[in-house]
mmCIF file of C-alpha atoms in Angstrom:
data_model
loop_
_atom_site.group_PDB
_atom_site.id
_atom_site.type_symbol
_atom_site.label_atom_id
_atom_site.label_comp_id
_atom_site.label_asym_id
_atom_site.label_seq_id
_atom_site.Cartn_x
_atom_site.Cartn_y
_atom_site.Cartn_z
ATOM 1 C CA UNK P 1 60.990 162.421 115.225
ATOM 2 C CA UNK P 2 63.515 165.065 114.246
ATOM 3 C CA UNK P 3 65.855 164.687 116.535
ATOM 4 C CA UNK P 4 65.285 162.238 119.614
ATOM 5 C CA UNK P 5 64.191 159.496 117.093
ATOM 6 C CA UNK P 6 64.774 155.968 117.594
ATOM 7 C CA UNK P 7 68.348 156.041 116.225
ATOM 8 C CA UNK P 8 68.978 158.177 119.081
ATOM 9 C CA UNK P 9 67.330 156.175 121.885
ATOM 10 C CA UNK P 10 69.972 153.368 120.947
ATOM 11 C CA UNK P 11 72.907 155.416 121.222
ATOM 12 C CA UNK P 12 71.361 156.448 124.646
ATOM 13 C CA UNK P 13 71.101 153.138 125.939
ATOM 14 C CA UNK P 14 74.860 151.749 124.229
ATOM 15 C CA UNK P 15 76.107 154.337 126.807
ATOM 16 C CA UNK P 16 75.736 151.809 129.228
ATOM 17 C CA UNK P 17 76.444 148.959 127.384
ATOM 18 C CA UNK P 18 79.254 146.611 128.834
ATOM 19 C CA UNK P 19 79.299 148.799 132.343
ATOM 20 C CA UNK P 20 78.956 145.666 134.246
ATOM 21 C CA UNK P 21 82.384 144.180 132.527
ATOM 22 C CA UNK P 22 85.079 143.123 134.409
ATOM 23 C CA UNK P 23 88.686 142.789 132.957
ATOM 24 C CA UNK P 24 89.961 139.164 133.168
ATOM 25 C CA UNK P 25 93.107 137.962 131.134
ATOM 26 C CA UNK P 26 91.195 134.276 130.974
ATOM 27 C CA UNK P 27 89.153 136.033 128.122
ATOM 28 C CA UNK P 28 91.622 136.630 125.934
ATOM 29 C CA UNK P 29 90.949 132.806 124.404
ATOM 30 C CA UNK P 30 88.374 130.832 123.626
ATOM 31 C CA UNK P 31 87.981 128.083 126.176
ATOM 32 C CA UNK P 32 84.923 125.740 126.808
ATOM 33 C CA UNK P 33 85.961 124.764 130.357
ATOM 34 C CA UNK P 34 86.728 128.286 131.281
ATOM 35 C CA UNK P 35 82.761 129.108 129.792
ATOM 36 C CA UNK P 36 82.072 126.531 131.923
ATOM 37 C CA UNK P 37 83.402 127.514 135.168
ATOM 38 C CA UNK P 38 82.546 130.486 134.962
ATOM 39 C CA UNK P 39 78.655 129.906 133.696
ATOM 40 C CA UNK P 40 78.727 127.643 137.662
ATOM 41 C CA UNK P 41 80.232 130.312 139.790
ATOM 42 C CA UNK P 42 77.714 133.131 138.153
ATOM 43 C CA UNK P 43 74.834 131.470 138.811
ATOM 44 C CA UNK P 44 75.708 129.801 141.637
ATOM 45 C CA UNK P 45 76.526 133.776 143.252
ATOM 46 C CA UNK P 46 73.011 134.749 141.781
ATOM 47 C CA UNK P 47 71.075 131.869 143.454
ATOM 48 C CA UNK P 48 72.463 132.418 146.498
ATOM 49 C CA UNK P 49 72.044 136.140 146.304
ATOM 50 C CA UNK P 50 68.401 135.279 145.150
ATOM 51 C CA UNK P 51 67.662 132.727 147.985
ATOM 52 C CA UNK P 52 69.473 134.983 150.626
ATOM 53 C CA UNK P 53 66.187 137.994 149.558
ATOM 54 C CA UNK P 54 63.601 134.899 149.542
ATOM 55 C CA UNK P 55 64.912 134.140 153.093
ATOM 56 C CA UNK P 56 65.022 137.818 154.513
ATOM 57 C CA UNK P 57 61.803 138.573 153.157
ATOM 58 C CA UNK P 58 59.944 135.845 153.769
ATOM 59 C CA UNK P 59 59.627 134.692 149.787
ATOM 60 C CA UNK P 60 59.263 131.264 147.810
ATOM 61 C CA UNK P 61 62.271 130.212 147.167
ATOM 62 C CA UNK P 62 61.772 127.706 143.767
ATOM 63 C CA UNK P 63 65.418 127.165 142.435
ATOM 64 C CA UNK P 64 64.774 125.752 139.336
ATOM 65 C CA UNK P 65 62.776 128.943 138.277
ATOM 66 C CA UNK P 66 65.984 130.897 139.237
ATOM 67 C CA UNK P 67 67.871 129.217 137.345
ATOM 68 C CA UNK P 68 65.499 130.088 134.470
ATOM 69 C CA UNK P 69 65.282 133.042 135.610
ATOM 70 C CA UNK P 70 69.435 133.349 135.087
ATOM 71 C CA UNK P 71 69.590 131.891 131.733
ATOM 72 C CA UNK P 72 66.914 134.520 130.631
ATOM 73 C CA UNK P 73 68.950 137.172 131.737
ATOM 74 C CA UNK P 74 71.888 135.605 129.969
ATOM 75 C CA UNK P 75 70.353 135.238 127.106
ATOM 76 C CA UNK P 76 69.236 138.539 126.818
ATOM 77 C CA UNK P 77 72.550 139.710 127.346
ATOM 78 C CA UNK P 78 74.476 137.434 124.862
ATOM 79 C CA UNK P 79 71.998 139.098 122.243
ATOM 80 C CA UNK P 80 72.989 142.840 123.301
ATOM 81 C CA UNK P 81 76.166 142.376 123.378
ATOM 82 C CA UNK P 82 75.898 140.389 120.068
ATOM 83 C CA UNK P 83 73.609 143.178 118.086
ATOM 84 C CA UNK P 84 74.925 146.480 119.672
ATOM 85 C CA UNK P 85 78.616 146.409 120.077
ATOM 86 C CA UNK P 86 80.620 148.066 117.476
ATOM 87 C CA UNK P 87 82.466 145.036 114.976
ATOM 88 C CA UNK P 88 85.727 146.633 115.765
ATOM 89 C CA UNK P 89 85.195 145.624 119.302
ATOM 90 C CA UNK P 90 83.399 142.298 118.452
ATOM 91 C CA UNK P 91 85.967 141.436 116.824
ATOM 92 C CA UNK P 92 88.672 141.228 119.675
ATOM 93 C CA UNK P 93 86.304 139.194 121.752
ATOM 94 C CA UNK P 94 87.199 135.478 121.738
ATOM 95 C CA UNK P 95 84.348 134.393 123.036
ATOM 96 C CA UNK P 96 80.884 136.156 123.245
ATOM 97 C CA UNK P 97 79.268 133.779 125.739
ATOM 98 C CA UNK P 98 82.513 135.270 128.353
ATOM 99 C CA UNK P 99 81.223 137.996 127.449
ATOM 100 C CA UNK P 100 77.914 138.113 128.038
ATOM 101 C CA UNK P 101 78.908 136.520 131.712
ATOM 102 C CA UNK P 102 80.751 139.622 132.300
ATOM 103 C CA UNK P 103 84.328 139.195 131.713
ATOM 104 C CA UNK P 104 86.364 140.580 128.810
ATOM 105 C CA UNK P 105 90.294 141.140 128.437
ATOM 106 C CA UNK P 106 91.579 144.872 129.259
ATOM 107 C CA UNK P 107 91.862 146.160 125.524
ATOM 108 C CA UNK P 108 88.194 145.161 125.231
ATOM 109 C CA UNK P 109 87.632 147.047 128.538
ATOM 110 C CA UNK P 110 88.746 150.155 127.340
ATOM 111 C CA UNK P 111 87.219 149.991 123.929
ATOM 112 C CA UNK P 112 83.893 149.860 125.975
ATOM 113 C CA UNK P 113 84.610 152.917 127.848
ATOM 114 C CA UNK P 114 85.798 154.831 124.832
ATOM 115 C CA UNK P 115 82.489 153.862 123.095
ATOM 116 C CA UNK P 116 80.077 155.052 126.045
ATOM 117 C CA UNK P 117 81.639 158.213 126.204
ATOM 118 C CA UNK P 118 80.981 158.818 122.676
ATOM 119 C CA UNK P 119 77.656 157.514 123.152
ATOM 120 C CA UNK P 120 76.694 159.784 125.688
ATOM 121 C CA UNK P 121 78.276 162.573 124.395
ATOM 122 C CA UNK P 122 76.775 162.564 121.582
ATOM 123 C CA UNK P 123 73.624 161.980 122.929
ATOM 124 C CA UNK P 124 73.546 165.057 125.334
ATOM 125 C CA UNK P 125 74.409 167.283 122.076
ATOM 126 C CA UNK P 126 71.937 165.945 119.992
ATOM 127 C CA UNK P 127 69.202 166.623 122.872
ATOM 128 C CA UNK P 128 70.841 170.102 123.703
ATOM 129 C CA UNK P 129 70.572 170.791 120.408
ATOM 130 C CA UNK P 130 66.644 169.612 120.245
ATOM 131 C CA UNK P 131 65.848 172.074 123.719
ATOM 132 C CA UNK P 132 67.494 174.848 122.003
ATOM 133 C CA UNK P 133 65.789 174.648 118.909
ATOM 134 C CA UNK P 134 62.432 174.186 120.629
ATOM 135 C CA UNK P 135 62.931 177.073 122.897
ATOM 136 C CA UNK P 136 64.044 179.309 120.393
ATOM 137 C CA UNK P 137 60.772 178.771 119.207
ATOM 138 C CA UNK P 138 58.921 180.156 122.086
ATOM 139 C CA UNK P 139 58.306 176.331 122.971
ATOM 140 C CA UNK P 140 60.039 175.934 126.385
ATOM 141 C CA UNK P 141 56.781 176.362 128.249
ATOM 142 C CA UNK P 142 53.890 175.611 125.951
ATOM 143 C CA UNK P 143 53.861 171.054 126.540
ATOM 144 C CA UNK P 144 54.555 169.972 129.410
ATOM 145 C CA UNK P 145 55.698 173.051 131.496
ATOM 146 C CA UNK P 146 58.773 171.180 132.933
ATOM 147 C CA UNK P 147 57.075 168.444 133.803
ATOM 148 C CA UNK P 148 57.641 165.127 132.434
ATOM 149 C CA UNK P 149 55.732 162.229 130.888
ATOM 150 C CA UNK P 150 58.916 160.014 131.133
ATOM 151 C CA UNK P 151 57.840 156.358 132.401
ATOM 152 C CA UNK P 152 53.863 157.332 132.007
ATOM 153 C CA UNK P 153 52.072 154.286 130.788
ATOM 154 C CA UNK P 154 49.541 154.994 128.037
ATOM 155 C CA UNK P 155 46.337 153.807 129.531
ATOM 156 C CA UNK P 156 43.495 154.514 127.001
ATOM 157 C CA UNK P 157 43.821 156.257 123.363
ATOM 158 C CA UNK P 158 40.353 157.952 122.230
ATOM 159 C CA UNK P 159 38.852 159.733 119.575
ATOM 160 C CA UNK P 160 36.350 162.867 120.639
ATOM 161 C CA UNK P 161 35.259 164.726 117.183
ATOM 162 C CA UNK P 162 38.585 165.374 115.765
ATOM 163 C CA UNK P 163 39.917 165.699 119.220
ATOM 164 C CA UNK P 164 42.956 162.806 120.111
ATOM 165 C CA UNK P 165 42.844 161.970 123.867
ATOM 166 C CA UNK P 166 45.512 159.737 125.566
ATOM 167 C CA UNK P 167 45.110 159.043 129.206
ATOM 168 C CA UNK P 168 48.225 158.171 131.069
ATOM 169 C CA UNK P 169 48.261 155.464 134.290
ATOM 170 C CA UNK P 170 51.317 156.894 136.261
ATOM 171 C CA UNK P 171 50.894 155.175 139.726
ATOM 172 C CA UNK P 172 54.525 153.622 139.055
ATOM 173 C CA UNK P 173 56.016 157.284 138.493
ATOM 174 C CA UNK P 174 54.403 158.226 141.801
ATOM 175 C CA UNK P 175 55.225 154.861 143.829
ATOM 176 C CA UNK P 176 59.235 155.920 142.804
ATOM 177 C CA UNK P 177 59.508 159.130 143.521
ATOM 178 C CA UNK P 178 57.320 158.031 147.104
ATOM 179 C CA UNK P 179 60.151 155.433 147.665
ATOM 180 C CA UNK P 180 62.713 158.167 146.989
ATOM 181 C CA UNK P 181 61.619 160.554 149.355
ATOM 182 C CA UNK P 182 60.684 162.929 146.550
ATOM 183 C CA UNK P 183 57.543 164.579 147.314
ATOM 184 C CA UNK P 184 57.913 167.464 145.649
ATOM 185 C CA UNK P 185 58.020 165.363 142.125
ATOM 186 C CA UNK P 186 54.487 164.054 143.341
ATOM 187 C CA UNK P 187 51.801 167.207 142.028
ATOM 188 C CA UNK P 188 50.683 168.598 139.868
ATOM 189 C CA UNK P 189 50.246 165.575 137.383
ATOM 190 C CA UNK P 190 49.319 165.230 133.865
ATOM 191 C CA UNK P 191 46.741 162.217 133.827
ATOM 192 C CA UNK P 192 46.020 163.155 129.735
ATOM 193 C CA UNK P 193 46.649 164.963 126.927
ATOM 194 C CA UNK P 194 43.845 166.477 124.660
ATOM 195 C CA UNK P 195 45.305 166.808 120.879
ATOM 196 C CA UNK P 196 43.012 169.256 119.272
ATOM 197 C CA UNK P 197 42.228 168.824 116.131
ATOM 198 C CA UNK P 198 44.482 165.897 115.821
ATOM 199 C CA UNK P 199 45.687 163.722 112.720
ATOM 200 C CA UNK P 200 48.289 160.815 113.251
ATOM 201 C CA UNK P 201 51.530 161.359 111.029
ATOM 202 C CA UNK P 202 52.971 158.268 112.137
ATOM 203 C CA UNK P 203 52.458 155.493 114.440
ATOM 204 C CA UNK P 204 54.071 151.705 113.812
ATOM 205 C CA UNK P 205 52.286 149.963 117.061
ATOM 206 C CA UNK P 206 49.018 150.249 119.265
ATOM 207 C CA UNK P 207 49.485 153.218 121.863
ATOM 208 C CA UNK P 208 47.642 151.389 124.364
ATOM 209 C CA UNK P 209 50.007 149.743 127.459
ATOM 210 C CA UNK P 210 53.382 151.720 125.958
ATOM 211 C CA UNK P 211 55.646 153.275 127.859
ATOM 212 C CA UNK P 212 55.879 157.089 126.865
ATOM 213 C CA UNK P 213 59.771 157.951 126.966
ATOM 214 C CA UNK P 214 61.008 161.429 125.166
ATOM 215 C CA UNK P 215 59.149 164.106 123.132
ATOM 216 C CA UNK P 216 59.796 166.514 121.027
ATOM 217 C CA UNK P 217 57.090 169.777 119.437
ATOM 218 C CA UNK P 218 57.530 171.484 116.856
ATOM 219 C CA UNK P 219 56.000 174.496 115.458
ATOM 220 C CA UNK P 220 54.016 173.689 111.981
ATOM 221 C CA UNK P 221 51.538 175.141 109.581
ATOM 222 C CA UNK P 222 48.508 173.684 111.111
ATOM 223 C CA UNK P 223 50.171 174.347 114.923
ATOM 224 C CA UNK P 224 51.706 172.404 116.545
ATOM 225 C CA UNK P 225 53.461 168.581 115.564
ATOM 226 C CA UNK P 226 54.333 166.525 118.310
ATOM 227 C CA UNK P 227 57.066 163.723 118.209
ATOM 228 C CA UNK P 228 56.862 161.210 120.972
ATOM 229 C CA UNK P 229 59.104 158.188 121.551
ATOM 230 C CA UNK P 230 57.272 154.942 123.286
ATOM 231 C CA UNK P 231 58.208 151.444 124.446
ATOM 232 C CA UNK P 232 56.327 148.425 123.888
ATOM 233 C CA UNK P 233 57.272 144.594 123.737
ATOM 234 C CA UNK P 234 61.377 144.914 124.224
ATOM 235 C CA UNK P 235 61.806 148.026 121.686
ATOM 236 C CA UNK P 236 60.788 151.729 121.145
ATOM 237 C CA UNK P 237 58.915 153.267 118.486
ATOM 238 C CA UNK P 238 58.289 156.679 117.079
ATOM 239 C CA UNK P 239 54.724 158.542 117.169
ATOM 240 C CA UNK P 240 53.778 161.782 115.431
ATOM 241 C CA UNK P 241 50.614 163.472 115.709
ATOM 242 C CA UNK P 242 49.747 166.681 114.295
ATOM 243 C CA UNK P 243 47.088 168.884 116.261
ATOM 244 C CA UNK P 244 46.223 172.747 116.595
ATOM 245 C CA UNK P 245 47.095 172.744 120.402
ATOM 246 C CA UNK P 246 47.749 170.542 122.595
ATOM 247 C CA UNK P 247 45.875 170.363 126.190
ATOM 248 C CA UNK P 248 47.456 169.274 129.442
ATOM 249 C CA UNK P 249 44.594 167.553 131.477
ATOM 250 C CA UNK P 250 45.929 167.758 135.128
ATOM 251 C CA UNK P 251 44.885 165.475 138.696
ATOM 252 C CA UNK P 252 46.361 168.646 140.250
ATOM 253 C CA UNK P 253 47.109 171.689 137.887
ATOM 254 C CA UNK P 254 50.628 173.981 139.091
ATOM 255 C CA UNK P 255 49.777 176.521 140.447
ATOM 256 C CA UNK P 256 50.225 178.980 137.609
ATOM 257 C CA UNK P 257 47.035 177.157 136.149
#
């Protein structure tokens, strides 16, 4: 990747890290009742939240695998909090368990809101720089057309002669934009890609089941070099293939095909 590389992906996502927090002086100190407390009245809200759905829809209701299910989430959270907040804000925190349960003091607060809006900012000018760069290379038009892979799942991966073919599953994509009302996102849509002449740069885990995300192409000696940013297993990872054209293998091609 040159520019939407994994790096970037993380500052993407740490935009939205701590937007669920809630400013509470009772975080200011470390306190195991308080933890406590406060780990009862969360999950008791979220199981009856949870059994309130199983009820209205007509759903098993197993409370013991909610409260599982809770703890996961918890988990997960006390380890992002843990591994992607700045130290200078870490360090304020009294207690990281508070945290992860959604409460921090209002200096904390605010650090978190100064720190997404440097995240996103500069994320949008590192991809505004990427689209510009592209374009000015003629490039606006010649991948995807404006339309996107985002949230394709990478079906199949296959070699044909020194072609690279990747066949994308994107009945989720559809399903969404269904639910949203958003028809006109439905066709045409790119079920592969055909990499012509195709060499792997770089590639750190099996294609096959990833989520594609972002991409990037880029103009090169033998034509074209395509960066591509996946998800698989709880992280992303990078993918560069080299090819002398890529081919857009349509259900429905626009109707400028």
């Amino acid at each position: 990747m040159r520019y939407l590389t994994k790096e970037w992906y993380h500052t993407m996502t740490d935009g939205s890290l701590g937007i669920q927090l809630r400013a509470d002086d009772r975080a200011a100190v470390f306190s195991e009742e308080f933890f406590r407390c406060l780990w009862e009245k969360e999950c008791g809200d979220m199981l009856a939240m949870r059994e309130d759905i199983c009820y209205e829809y007509d759903m098993p209701w197993d409370e013991e695998d909610e409260r599982r299910y809770f703890e996961e989430n918890y988990r997960r959270e006390e380890e992002n909090f843990r591994t992607r907040t700045p130290a200078q804000i870490l360090a304020k925190v009294a207690d990281i368990r508070v945290l992860a349960l959604g409460l921090c003091t209002e200096e904390v607060y605010r650090d978190f809101e100064q720190y997404r809006a440097q995240c996103k900012t500069q994320t949008e000018e590192t991809m505004k720089k990427a689209w510009d760069l592209q374009r000015a290379q003629g490039l606006d038009k010649v991948w995807t057309g404006g339309y996107s892979l985002h949230d394709s799942l990478v079906q199949s991966v296959k070699r044909e002669g020194e072609d690279l073919v990747i066949e994308f599953n994107r009945e989720n994509v559809l399903k969404l934009h269904e639910e949203l009302g958003e028809e006109e996102f439905l066709f045409p849509e790119i079920r592969a890609i055909r990499f012509r002449d195709a060499e792997i740069l770089k590639q750190v885990e099996p294609l096959e089941n990833a989520w594609w995300l972002y991409d990037e192409i880029w103009k090169s000696e033998r034509g074209y070099e395509i960066h591509a940013l996946l998800w698989q297993e709880n992280d992303v990872f990078e993918l560069t293939i080299e090819c002398r054209e890529p081919e857009l293998i349509w259900t429905m091609p626009p109707a400028e095909q």
